[in-house]
Coordinates of N, CA, C and O in Angstrom, one line a residue:
M164 N 0.6 -1.3 0.2 CA 0.3 -0.1 0.1 C 0.9 1.2 0.2 O 1.7 1.3 0.9
T165 N 0.6 2.1 -0.8 CA 1.6 3.3 -1.3 C 0.8 4.8 -0.4 O -0.6 4.9 -0.5
A166 N 1.4 5.4 0.3 CA 0.6 6.4 1.0 C 0.7 7.4 -0.2 O 1.5 7.7 -1.3
Q167 N -0.8 8.0 -0.2 CA -0.9 9.3 -1.1 C 0.0 10.5 -0.7 O 0.4 10.9 0.3
P168 N 0.6 11.1 -1.8 CA 1.4 12.5 -1.7 C 0.4 13.4 -1.1 O -0.7 13.5 -1.3
A169 N 1.0 14.4 -0.3 CA 0.3 15.3 0.3 C 0.2 16.4 -0.7 O 0.7 16.6 -1.8
P170 N -1.1 16.8 -0.7 CA -1.8 17.7 -1.5 C -1.0 19.2 -1.4 O -0.3 19.4 -0.4
S171 N -0.8 19.8 -2.7 CA 0.4 21.0 -2.9 C -0.8 22.0 -2.6 O -2.1 22.0 -2.3
I172 N -0.3 23.3 -2.0 CA -1.0 24.6 -1.8 C -1.9 24.7 -2.9 O -2.9 24.9 -2.1
A173 N -1.5 24.9 -4.1 CA -2.4 24.7 -5.0 C -3.7 24.0 -5.0 O -4.8 24.7 -5.0
D174 N -3.2 22.7 -4.7 CA -4.4 21.6 -4.4 C -5.4 22.1 -3.3 O -6.4 22.1 -3.7
E175 N -4.7 22.3 -2.5 CA -5.4 22.6 -1.2 C -6.4 24.1 -1.3 O -7.5 24.1 -1.1
L176 N -5.8 25.1 -1.8 CA -6.7 26.5 -2.3 C -7.7 25.9 -3.3 O -9.0 26.4 -2.7
R177 N -7.4 25.1 -4.3 CA -8.7 24.6 -5.3 C -9.7 24.1 -4.1 O -11.1 23.9 -4.6
G178 N -9.2 23.1 -3.3 CA -10.2 22.1 -2.7 C -11.0 23.1 -1.8 O -12.1 22.5 -1.4
A179 N -10.4 24.2 -1.6 CA -11.2 25.1 -0.5 C -12.2 26.2 -1.1 O -12.8 26.9 -0.5
G180 N -12.2 25.9 -2.6 CA -13.1 26.8 -3.5 C -12.2 28.4 -3.9 O -13.1 29.4 -4.2
L181 N -10.9 28.2 -3.5 CA -10.5 29.6 -3.7 C -9.6 29.6 -5.1 O -8.8 28.7 -5.5
R182 N -9.4 30.5 -5.6 CA -8.5 31.1 -6.7 C -7.1 30.6 -6.4 O -6.6 31.5 -5.7
V183 N -6.1 29.8 -7.1 CA -4.9 29.7 -6.6 C -4.2 31.1 -7.6 O -4.1 31.5 -8.6
T184 N -3.2 31.9 -6.6 CA -2.6 33.0 -7.2 C -1.5 33.0 -6.4 O -0.8 32.1 -5.2
A185 N -0.1 33.5 -7.0 CA 1.1 33.6 -6.3 C 1.2 33.8 -5.2 O 1.8 33.7 -4.0
G186 N 0.4 34.9 -4.5 CA 0.4 35.7 -3.6 C -0.3 35.0 -2.5 O 0.3 34.8 -1.5
R187 N -1.1 34.4 -2.9 CA -1.9 33.6 -1.9 C -1.0 31.9 -1.4 O -1.1 31.9 -0.2
V188 N -0.6 31.6 -2.7 CA 0.5 30.3 -2.0 C 1.7 30.8 -1.4 O 1.9 30.2 -0.2
A189 N 2.4 32.2 -1.7 CA 3.2 32.6 -0.6 C 2.8 33.0 0.6 O 3.5 32.7 1.3
L190 N 1.4 33.7 0.7 CA 1.0 33.8 2.0 C 1.0 32.5 3.0 O 1.0 32.4 3.9
L191 N 0.4 31.5 2.5 CA 0.2 30.2 2.6 C 1.5 29.6 3.2 O 1.8 29.0 4.4
E192 N 2.6 29.7 2.5 CA 4.0 29.3 2.8 C 4.6 30.1 3.6 O 4.9 29.6 4.5
T193 N 4.2 31.6 4.1 CA 5.0 32.4 4.8 C 4.1 32.0 6.4 O 4.9 31.6 7.4
V194 N 3.1 31.6 6.2 CA 2.1 31.5 7.5 C 2.8 30.0 8.1 O 2.9 29.9 9.3
R195 N 2.8 29.0 7.2 CA 3.2 28.0 7.9 C 4.7 27.5 8.2 O 5.1 26.6 9.0
S196 N 5.3 28.6 7.5 CA 7.0 28.5 8.1 C 7.1 29.4 9.3 O 8.5 29.3 9.2
G197 N 6.4 30.1 9.6 CA 6.6 31.1 10.5 C 5.8 30.4 11.9 O 5.4 29.1 11.7
D198 N 5.7 31.3 13.0 CA 5.4 30.9 14.2 C 4.2 32.0 14.7 O 4.9 33.1 15.2
H199 N 3.1 31.8 14.5 CA 2.0 32.8 15.1 C 2.4 34.3 14.5 O 2.4 35.3 15.4
L200 N 2.3 34.6 13.3 CA 2.9 35.9 12.7 C 1.6 36.4 12.6 O 0.6 36.5 12.4
D201 N 2.1 38.2 12.7 CA 1.1 38.9 12.6 C 1.2 39.4 10.9 O 2.1 39.0 10.3
A202 N 0.0 40.2 10.8 CA -0.4 40.6 9.5 C 1.3 41.2 8.7 O 1.5 41.2 7.4
E203 N 1.7 42.2 9.3 CA 2.8 43.1 8.5 C 4.1 42.2 8.8 O 4.9 42.1 7.7
T204 N 4.4 41.0 9.2 CA 5.3 40.3 9.4 C 4.8 38.9 8.2 O 5.7 39.0 7.1
I205 N 3.5 38.6 7.9 CA 3.4 37.8 6.8 C 3.3 38.8 5.7 O 4.0 38.1 4.6
A206 N 3.2 39.8 5.5 CA 3.4 40.9 3.9 C 4.9 40.5 3.7 O 5.0 40.7 2.7
S207 N 5.7 41.0 4.7 CA 7.0 41.2 4.5 C 7.5 39.6 4.0 O 8.2 39.8 2.9
G208 N 7.1 38.5 4.7 CA 7.7 37.5 4.2 C 6.9 37.0 2.5 O 7.4 36.1 1.6
V209 N 5.6 37.6 2.3 CA 5.1 37.5 1.1 C 5.8 38.2 -0.2 O 6.1 37.6 -0.9
R210 N 6.2 39.3 0.3 CA 7.1 40.1 -0.8 C 8.2 39.7 -0.7 O 9.0 39.5 -1.9
D211 N 9.1 39.0 0.2 CA 10.3 38.3 -0.1 C 10.3 37.3 -1.1 O 11.1 36.8 -2.0
R212 N 8.9 36.6 -1.2 CA 8.7 35.5 -1.8 C 8.2 35.9 -3.7 O 8.7 35.2 -4.6
V213 N 7.5 37.1 -3.7 CA 6.6 37.2 -4.7 C 7.0 38.6 -5.0 O 6.5 39.2 -6.2
G214 N 7.5 39.6 -4.5 CA 7.6 40.7 -4.9 C 6.6 41.8 -3.8 O 6.2 41.5 -3.2
H215 N 6.2 42.7 -4.7 CA 5.3 43.4 -4.0 C 3.8 43.2 -3.9 O 3.6 42.3 -4.5
I216 N 3.2 43.6 -2.8 CA 1.7 43.0 -2.1 C 1.4 43.9 -1.2 O 2.2 44.3 -0.4
S217 N 0.3 44.6 -1.8 CA -0.1 45.5 -0.6 C -0.7 45.0 0.8 O -1.0 43.7 0.9
L218 N 0.0 45.5 1.9 CA -1.2 45.1 3.1 C -2.6 44.7 3.1 O -2.7 43.7 3.6
Q219 N -3.5 45.4 2.3 CA -4.7 45.4 2.1 C -5.2 44.0 1.5 O -5.9 43.3 1.9
A220 N -4.1 44.0 0.5 CA -4.0 42.4 -0.1 C -3.9 41.0 0.7 O -4.5 40.2 0.6
V221 N -3.0 41.7 1.6 CA -2.6 40.6 2.4 C -3.6 40.3 3.6 O -4.0 39.4 4.1
Y222 N -4.2 41.5 4.1 CA -5.5 41.1 5.2 C -6.9 40.4 4.4 O -7.1 39.5 4.9
E223 N -7.2 40.7 2.8 CA -8.2 40.0 2.5 C -7.5 38.6 2.3 O -8.6 38.1 2.2
A224 N -6.6 38.4 1.7 CA -6.0 36.8 1.9 C -6.2 36.1 2.7 O -6.5 35.3 2.8
L225 N -5.6 36.6 4.0 CA -5.6 36.2 5.2 C -7.4 35.9 5.8 O -7.7 34.6 6.3
H226 N -8.1 36.9 5.4 CA -9.7 36.7 5.9 C -10.3 35.6 5.0 O -10.9 34.4 5.5
A227 N -9.7 35.4 3.7 CA -10.6 34.2 2.9 C -9.6 33.0 3.4 O -10.5 31.8 3.3
L228 N -8.5 33.0 3.6 CA -7.9 31.5 4.1 C -8.2 31.2 5.3 O -8.7 30.1 5.5
T229 N -8.7 32.1 6.1 CA -9.1 31.8 7.8 C -10.5 31.4 7.4 O -10.9 30.3 8.3
A230 N -11.3 31.9 6.6 CA -12.6 31.4 6.5 C -12.7 30.1 5.7 O -13.6 29.6 6.3
A231 N -11.6 29.7 5.0 CA -11.7 28.7 4.4 C -11.1 27.4 5.0 O -11.1 26.1 5.0
G232 N -10.5 27.8 6.2 CA -10.1 26.9 7.3 C -8.6 26.6 7.2 O -8.0 25.3 7.6
L233 N -7.8 27.3 6.2 CA -6.4 26.7 5.7 C -5.6 27.5 6.9 O -4.5 27.1 6.6
V234 N -6.0 28.6 7.2 CA -5.1 29.4 8.1 C -6.0 29.6 9.5 O -7.3 29.8 9.5
R235 N -5.7 29.5 10.6 CA -6.3 29.9 12.2 C -5.9 31.2 12.5 O -4.5 31.5 12.7
R236 N -6.9 32.3 13.0 CA -6.2 33.6 13.6 C -6.6 33.3 15.2 O -7.4 32.9 15.3
I237 N -5.6 34.1 15.6 CA -5.9 33.9 17.2 C -5.6 35.6 17.5 O -4.8 36.2 16.8
E238 N -6.2 35.8 18.7 CA -6.1 37.2 19.0 C -5.9 37.3 20.6 O -6.8 37.6 21.6
P239 N -4.7 37.1 21.2 CA -4.4 37.4 22.2 C -4.6 38.8 22.9 O -4.1 40.0 22.1
A240 N -5.2 39.4 23.9 CA -5.6 40.3 24.5 C -4.2 41.5 24.9 O -3.1 40.9 24.9
G241 N -4.0 42.6 24.1 CA -3.2 43.4 23.9 C -2.3 43.3 22.8 O -1.1 43.9 22.8
S242 N -2.3 42.1 22.0 CA -1.4 41.8 20.9 C -2.6 42.2 19.6 O -3.6 41.9 19.7
P243 N -2.0 42.3 18.3 CA -2.6 42.4 17.2 C -2.8 40.6 16.9 O -2.1 40.1 17.3
A244 N -3.9 40.7 15.8 CA -4.1 39.2 15.6 C -3.1 38.7 15.0 O -2.0 39.4 14.4
R245 N -3.0 37.5 15.3 CA -1.7 36.4 14.9 C -2.4 35.4 13.9 O -3.4 35.0 14.0
F246 N -1.7 34.6 12.9 CA -1.9 33.5 12.0 C -1.0 32.5 12.2 O 0.2 32.7 12.3
E247 N -1.9 31.3 12.1 CA -0.9 30.2 11.9 C -1.4 29.0 10.8 O -2.7 29.3 10.8
G248 N -0.5 28.1 10.8 CA -1.1 27.2 10.0 C -1.4 25.8 10.3 O -2.1 25.0 9.8
R249 N -1.2 25.8 11.7 CA -2.0 24.3 12.3 C -3.5 24.5 12.6 O -4.0 25.5 13.4
V250 N -4.1 24.1 11.5 CA -5.8 24.2 12.0 C -6.1 22.7 12.0 O -5.4 21.7 11.9
G251 N -7.6 22.4 12.3 CA -7.9 21.0 12.6 C -7.6 20.6 13.5 O -8.2 19.3 13.6
D252 N -7.3 21.1 14.6 CA -7.2 20.1 15.6 C -7.9 21.5 17.0 O -7.7 22.4 16.5
N253 N -7.7 21.2 18.1 CA -8.1 22.0 19.2 C -7.4 22.5 20.1 O -7.5 21.9 21.3
H254 N -6.1 22.8 19.7 CA -4.9 23.1 20.4 C -5.2 24.7 21.1 O -6.1 25.1 20.5
H255 N -4.1 24.7 22.0 CA -4.6 26.3 22.8 C -3.0 26.7 22.8 O -2.4 26.4 22.3
H256 N -2.9 27.8 23.5 CA -1.5 28.7 23.2 C -1.1 29.2 24.6 O -2.0 29.5 25.5
L257 N 0.2 29.2 24.6 CA 0.8 30.0 25.7 C 1.3 31.0 25.3 O 2.0 31.3 24.1
V258 N 1.0 32.2 26.2 CA 1.7 33.7 25.6 C 2.3 34.2 26.7 O 1.9 34.5 27.9
C259 N 3.5 34.8 26.3 CA 4.5 35.9 27.7 C 3.8 37.1 27.6 O 3.7 37.9 26.6
R260 N 3.7 37.4 28.8 CA 3.0 38.5 29.4 C 4.5 39.8 29.0 O 3.8 40.9 28.6
E261 N 5.5 39.2 28.9 CA 6.4 40.1 28.8 C 7.0 40.5 27.3 O 6.9 41.6 26.6
C262 N 7.3 39.8 26.9 CA 7.7 39.7 25.1 C 6.6 39.5 24.2 O 7.2 39.9 22.8
G263 N 5.4 38.9 24.6 CA 4.3 38.5 23.7 C 4.9 37.5 22.8 O 3.7 37.1 22.0
A264 N 5.7 36.5 23.1 CA 6.1 35.2 22.5 C 4.7 34.5 22.4 O 4.1 34.1 23.8
V265 N 4.2 33.3 21.5 CA 3.3 32.5 21.3 C 3.8 31.3 21.0 O 4.4 31.0 20.1
R266 N 2.9 30.4 21.8 CA 3.5 28.5 21.7 C 2.2 28.2 21.8 O 1.3 28.2 22.6
D267 N 2.5 26.7 20.6 CA 1.0 25.9 20.9 C 1.5 25.2 22.1 O 2.4 24.9 22.4
V268 N -0.2 24.4 22.4 CA -0.1 23.5 23.8 C -1.0 22.8 23.6 O -2.1 23.5 22.8
D269 N -0.8 21.7 23.3 CA -1.9 20.6 22.9 C -3.0 20.9 24.2 O -3.2 21.3 24.9
C270 N -4.4 20.4 23.4 CA -5.5 20.3 24.4 C -5.3 19.6 25.6 O -4.7 18.4 25.8
V271 N -5.7 19.7 26.5 CA -5.7 19.4 28.2 C -6.3 18.2 28.3 O -5.9 17.2 28.8
K272 N -7.5 17.8 27.6 CA -8.3 16.4 27.8 C -8.6 15.7 26.3 O -9.2 15.0 26.5
G273 N -7.8 16.0 25.3 CA -7.8 15.4 24.1 C -8.8 16.0 23.0 O -8.2 16.8 22.6
A274 N -9.9 15.3 22.9 CA -10.5 16.1 21.5 C -11.5 17.0 21.8 O -11.8 17.1 22.7
A275 N -11.7 17.6 20.6 CA -12.6 19.2 21.0 C -13.9 18.8 21.4 O -14.5 17.6 21.2
P276 N -14.6 19.4 22.1 CA -14.1 20.9 22.7 C -12.9 20.9 23.8 O -12.3 21.9 24.3
C277 N -12.9 19.6 24.3 CA -11.7 19.0 25.5 C -12.3 19.8 26.7 O -11.5 19.6 27.8
L278 N -13.0 21.2 26.8 CA -13.5 22.0 28.0 C -14.7 21.9 27.6 O -15.1 22.1 26.7
D279 N -15.5 21.8 28.6 CA -17.3 22.3 28.6 C -17.3 23.1 29.6 O -16.9 23.2 31.0
P280 N -18.4 24.2 29.2 CA -18.6 25.0 29.6 C -19.6 24.7 31.0 O -20.1 23.9 30.8
S281 N -19.7 25.2 32.4 CA -20.7 25.0 33.1 C -22.1 25.3 32.8 O -22.6 24.1 33.0
D282 N -22.5 25.6 31.7 CA -23.6 25.9 31.5 C -23.6 26.2 29.9 O -23.1 27.2 29.5
D283 N -24.0 25.2 28.8 CA -23.9 25.7 27.8 C -25.0 26.6 26.8 O -25.1 26.9 25.9
E284 N -26.1 26.8 27.7 CA -27.3 27.4 27.4 C -27.7 26.9 26.1 O -28.3 27.9 25.4
G285 N -27.5 26.0 25.8 CA -28.2 25.0 24.9 C -27.3 25.3 23.5 O -27.7 25.1 22.6
Y286 N -26.1 25.9 23.5 CA -25.4 25.9 22.4 C -25.1 24.5 22.2 O -24.5 23.5 23.2
L287 N -24.5 24.2 20.8 CA -23.4 22.9 20.8 C -22.3 23.2 20.4 O -21.8 24.0 19.1
V288 N -21.2 23.0 21.5 CA -20.0 23.5 21.5 C -19.3 22.4 21.1 O -19.1 21.7 21.2
D289 N -18.1 22.9 19.9 CA -17.4 22.1 19.3 C -15.8 22.5 19.1 O -15.1 22.1 18.8
Q290 N -15.8 23.6 19.8 CA -14.2 24.3 20.3 C -14.3 25.1 21.6 O -14.9 25.7 22.0
A291 N -13.0 24.8 22.1 CA -12.7 25.7 23.2 C -11.5 26.4 22.9 O -10.3 25.7 22.4
D292 N -11.6 27.5 23.3 CA -10.0 28.5 23.0 C -9.4 29.0 24.2 O -10.3 29.6 25.0
V293 N -8.3 28.2 24.6 CA -7.7 28.6 26.2 C -6.4 29.2 25.8 O -5.5 28.9 25.0
T294 N -6.5 30.4 26.5 CA -4.7 31.0 26.2 C -4.3 30.9 27.9 O -4.7 31.8 28.7
F295 N -3.3 30.4 28.2 CA -2.4 30.5 28.9 C -1.6 31.4 29.2 O -0.7 31.8 28.2
W296 N -1.6 32.6 30.0 CA -0.4 33.5 30.4 C 0.5 33.6 31.3 O 0.2 32.8 32.3
G297 N 1.8 33.9 31.1 CA 2.8 33.7 32.0 C 3.8 34.2 31.3 O 4.0 35.3 30.6
L298 N 4.8 34.1 31.9 CA 6.5 34.4 31.4 C 7.2 33.2 30.8 O 7.3 32.2 31.2
C299 N 7.7 33.7 29.7 CA 8.3 32.7 28.8 C 9.6 32.0 29.6 O 10.1 33.1 30.4
P300 N 10.4 31.2 29.1 CA 11.8 31.1 29.9 C 12.7 32.1 29.5 O 13.6 32.1 30.7
N301 N 12.4 32.7 28.3 CA 13.8 34.0 28.4 C 13.2 35.2 29.3 O 14.2 35.7 29.7
C302 N 12.3 35.2 29.6 CA 11.7 36.6 30.2 C 11.6 35.9 31.6 O 11.5 37.3 33.0
R303 N 11.2 34.8 31.9 CA 10.8 34.5 33.5 C 12.3 35.0 34.6 O 13.5 35.1 33.8
P304 N 12.3 35.3 35.4 CA 13.4 35.6 36.5 C 14.3 34.5 36.8 O 13.9 33.5 36.8
K305 N 15.2 34.6 36.7 CA 16.5 33.6 36.8 C 16.8 33.4 38.1 O 16.8 34.2 39.3
T306 N 16.5 32.1 39.0 CA 16.8 31.6 39.9 C 18.3 31.5 40.2 O 18.9 30.8 39.3
P307 N 19.0 32.0 41.4 CA 20.3 31.9 41.4 C 20.6 30.7 41.8 O 19.8 29.5 42.3

């Protein structure tokens, strides 16, 4: 039995019903090669790959890719929106209060939504977003 090759980014875009453009391919490559990047950092990465692209075009593409489920948007309090390529699971985030570093942390209890509200008020809950705040190893006080 042979494993199927992973779909190309162009195939993923087509599968999500999106037009394949050099900008969208470069944007998805940038997000997936980065670590919880903001829109301006993504724009810079796209420009390195394909040349000029406006920040507005980056925001529009990020919106389309997020709506299609190819990119995940997170919004830590006090920070600009960040984007990541890890989608399709119910993971959470660790955020440093000092430097703003963001790291993924797997779900506390396994499958989505992994946490249940004390009263779901009739909602069908399918995801839980949890942000753990603290100081990263570089920012926390060093113990003698």
